[in-house]
Short mmCIF file of C-alpha atoms in Angstrom, two decimals:
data_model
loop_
_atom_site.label_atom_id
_atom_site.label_comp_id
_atom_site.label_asym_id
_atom_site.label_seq_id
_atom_site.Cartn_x
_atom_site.Cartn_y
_atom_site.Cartn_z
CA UNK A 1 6.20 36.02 -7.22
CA UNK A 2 7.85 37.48 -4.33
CA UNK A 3 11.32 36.30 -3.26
CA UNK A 4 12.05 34.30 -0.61
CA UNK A 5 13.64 35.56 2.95
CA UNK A 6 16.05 33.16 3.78
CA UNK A 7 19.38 34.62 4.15
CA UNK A 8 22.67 32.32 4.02
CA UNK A 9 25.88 35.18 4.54
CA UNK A 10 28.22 35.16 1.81
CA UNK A 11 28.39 32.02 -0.22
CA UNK A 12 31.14 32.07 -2.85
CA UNK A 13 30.13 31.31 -6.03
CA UNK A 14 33.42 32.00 -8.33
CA UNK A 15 35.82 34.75 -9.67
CA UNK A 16 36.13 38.04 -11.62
CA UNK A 17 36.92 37.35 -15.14
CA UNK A 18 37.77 33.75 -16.59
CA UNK A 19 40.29 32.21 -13.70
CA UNK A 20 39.84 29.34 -12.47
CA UNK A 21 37.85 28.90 -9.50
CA UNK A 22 38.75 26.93 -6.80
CA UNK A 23 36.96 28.65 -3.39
CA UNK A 24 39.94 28.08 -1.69
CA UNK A 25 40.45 29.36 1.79
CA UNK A 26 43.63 30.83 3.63
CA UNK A 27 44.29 29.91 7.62
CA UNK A 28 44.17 32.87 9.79
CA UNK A 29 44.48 32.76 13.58
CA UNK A 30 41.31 33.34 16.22
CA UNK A 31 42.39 34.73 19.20
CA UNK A 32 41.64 32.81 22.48
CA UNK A 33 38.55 33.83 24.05
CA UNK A 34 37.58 36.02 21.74
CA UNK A 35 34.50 37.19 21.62
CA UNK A 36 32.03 37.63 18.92
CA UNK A 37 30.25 34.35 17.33
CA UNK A 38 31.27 33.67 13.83
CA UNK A 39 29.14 31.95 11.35
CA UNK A 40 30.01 30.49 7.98
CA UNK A 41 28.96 33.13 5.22
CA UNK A 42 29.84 36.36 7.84
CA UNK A 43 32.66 38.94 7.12
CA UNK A 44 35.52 38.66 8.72
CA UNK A 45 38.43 42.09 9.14
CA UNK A 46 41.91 41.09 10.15
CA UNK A 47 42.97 42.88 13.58
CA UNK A 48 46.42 44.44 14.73
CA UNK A 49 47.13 41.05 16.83
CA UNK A 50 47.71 39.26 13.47
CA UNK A 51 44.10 37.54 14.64
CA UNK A 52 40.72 37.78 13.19
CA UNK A 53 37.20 38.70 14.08
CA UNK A 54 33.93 39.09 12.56
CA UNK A 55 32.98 42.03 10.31
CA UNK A 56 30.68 44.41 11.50
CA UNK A 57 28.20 46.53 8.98
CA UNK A 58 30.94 49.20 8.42
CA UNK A 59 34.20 47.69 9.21
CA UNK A 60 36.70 48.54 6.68
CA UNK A 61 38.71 46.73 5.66
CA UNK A 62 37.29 43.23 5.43
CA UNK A 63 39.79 40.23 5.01
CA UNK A 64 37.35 37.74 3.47
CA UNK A 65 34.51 35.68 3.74
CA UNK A 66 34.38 32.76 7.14
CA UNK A 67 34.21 29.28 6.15
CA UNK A 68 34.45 27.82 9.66
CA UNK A 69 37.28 26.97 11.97
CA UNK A 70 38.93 24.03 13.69
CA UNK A 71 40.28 24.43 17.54
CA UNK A 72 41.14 21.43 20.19
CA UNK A 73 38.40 21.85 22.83
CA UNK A 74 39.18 21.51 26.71
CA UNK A 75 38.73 17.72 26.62
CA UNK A 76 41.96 17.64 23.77
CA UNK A 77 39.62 16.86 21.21
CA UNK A 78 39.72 18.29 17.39
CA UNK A 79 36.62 20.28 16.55
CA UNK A 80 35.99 21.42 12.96
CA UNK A 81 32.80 23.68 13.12
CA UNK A 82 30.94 26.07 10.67
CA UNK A 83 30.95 28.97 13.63
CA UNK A 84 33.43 30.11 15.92
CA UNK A 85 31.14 30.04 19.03
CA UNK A 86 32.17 33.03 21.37
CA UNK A 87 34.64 32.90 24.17
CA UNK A 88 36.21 29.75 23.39
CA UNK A 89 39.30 29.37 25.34
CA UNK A 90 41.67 27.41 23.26
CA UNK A 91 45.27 28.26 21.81
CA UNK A 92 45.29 26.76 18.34
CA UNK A 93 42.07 28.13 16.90
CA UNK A 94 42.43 28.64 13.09
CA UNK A 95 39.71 30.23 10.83
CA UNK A 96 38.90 29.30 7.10
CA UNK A 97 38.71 32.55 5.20
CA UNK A 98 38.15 32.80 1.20
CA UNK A 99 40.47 35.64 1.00
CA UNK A 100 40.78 36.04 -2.70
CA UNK A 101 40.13 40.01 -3.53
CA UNK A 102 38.98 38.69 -7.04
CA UNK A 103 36.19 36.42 -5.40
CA UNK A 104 32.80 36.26 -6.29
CA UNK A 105 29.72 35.69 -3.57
CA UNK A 106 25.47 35.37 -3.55
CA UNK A 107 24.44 36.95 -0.67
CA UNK A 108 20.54 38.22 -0.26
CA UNK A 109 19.51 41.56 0.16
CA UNK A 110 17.32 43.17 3.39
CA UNK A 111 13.98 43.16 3.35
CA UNK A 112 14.21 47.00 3.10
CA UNK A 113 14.24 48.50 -0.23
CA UNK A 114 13.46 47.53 -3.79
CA UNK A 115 16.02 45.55 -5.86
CA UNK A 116 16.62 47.26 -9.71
CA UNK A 117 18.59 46.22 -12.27
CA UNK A 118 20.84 49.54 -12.00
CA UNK A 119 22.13 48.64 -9.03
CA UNK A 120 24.70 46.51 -10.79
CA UNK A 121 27.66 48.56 -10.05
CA UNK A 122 26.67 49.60 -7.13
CA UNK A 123 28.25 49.42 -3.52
CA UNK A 124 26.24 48.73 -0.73
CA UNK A 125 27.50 47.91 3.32
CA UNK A 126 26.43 44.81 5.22
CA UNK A 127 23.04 44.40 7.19
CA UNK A 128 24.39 42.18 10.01
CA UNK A 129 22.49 39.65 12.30
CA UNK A 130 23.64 36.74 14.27
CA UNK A 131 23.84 33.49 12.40
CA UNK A 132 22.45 30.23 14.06
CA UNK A 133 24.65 28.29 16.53
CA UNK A 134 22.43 25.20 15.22
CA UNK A 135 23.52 24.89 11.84
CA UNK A 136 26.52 27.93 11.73
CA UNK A 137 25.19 29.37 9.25
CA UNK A 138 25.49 33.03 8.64
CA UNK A 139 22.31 35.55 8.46
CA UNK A 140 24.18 38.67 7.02
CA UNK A 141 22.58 40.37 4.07
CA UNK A 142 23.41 43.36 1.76
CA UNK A 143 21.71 46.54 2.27
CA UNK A 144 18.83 47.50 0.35
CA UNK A 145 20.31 51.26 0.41
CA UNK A 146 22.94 51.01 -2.89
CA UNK A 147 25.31 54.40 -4.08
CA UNK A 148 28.15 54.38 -6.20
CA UNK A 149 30.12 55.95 -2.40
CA UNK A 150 32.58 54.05 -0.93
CA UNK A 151 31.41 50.27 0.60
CA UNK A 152 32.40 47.27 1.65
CA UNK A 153 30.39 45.30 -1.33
CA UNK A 154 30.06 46.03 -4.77
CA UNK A 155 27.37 44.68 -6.72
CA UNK A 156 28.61 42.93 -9.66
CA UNK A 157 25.20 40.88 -10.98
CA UNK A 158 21.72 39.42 -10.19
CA UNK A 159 21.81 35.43 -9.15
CA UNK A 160 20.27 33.09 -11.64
CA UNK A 161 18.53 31.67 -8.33
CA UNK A 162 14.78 31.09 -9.63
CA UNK A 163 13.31 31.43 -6.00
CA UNK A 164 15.44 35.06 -5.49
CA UNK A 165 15.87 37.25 -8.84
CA UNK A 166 12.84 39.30 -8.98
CA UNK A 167 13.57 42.37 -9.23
CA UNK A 168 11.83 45.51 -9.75
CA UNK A 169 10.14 48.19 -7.43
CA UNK A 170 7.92 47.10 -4.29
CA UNK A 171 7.69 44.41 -1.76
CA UNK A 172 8.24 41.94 -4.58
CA UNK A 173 11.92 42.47 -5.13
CA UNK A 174 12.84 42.62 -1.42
CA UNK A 175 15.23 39.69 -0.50
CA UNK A 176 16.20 39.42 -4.15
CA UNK A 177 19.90 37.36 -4.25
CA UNK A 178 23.00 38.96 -5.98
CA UNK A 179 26.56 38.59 -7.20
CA UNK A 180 28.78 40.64 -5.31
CA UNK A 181 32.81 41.14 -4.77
CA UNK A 182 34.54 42.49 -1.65
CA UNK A 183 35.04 46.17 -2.74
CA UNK A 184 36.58 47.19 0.55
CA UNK A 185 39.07 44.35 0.45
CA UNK A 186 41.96 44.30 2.79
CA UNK A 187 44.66 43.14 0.21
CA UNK A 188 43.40 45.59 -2.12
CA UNK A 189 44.73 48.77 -0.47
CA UNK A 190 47.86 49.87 0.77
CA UNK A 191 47.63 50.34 4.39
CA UNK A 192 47.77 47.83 7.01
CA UNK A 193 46.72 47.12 10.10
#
């Protein structure tokens, strides 16, 4: 049975190794007005203004996975939301970011491209599409196209998801879920911003 296309971002699902795991997310400031929707589930990079922004297909490094944000809106109201929605003028916007380099994540692959178990190991860059403003959700995928190059995900299993683990060669194993960790992660290397 083929798998089915419905992509969700990053959605974490624990940690490397035995830890404990909590999901937890770290604050980081949005800049006001900037520009770019974010959705819950998208990649997020950490900029030179101490703010952040989404991740693009080869940004690297990438911070950590969005979770939503909370601002105070022109009328003084507090708005927690599962997207940043773009251009929002505010100057207490704060983002929810899992930022743990040891996380885990599902995420489902493109359409392109057919899903084998040796791509376990694997890296494999973003496929990046606006998210919906309805339920902020993200729509980010992994690529189809794995190597053992350099990334910003490494592909650490196959989800246990019944509807998405076919895998194999063809049509059949397109949009087939997996376990990945941030491989390109910005607390994992040595530079800055």
């Amino acid at each position: 049975m083929a798998n089915k296309d419905a992509p969700f971002g990053l959605k974490p699902v624990g940690e490397l190794g035995s830890g404990y795991n909590t999901s937890g997310t770290t604050e980081y400031s949005i800049a006001s007005g900037a520009t770019g929707n974010i959705f819950s589930g998208d990649l997020v990079k950490m900029l030179n203004t101490g703010t952040v922004l989404v991740a693009g297909a080869t940004d690297n490094p990438v911070l950590g996975v969005f979770r939503g944000c909370q601002y105070t809106d022109s009328n003084g109201d507090v708005i927690f939301s599962p997207y940043w929605p773009s251009g929002t003028v505010t100057s207490d916007a704060v983002a929810f970011v899992v930022d743990d380099p040891n996380a885990l994540f599902e995420v489902q692959s493109a359409a392109t491209g057919s899903v084998v178990q040796t791509v376990v190991g694997n890296n494999a860059d973003i496929v990046y599409t606006s998210g919906s403003t309805k339920t902020g959700i993200s729509a980010v995928e992994i690529s189809g196209t794995t190597a053992a190059t350099s990334a910003q995900l490494r592909i650490v299993g196959v989800s246990g998801d019944p509807d998405n683990n076919t895998l194999g060669t063809g049509a059949a194993s397109a949009n087939v879920n997996l376990i990945v960790k941030i491989n390109e992660h910005f607390y994992a290397q040595t530079v800055g911003v």
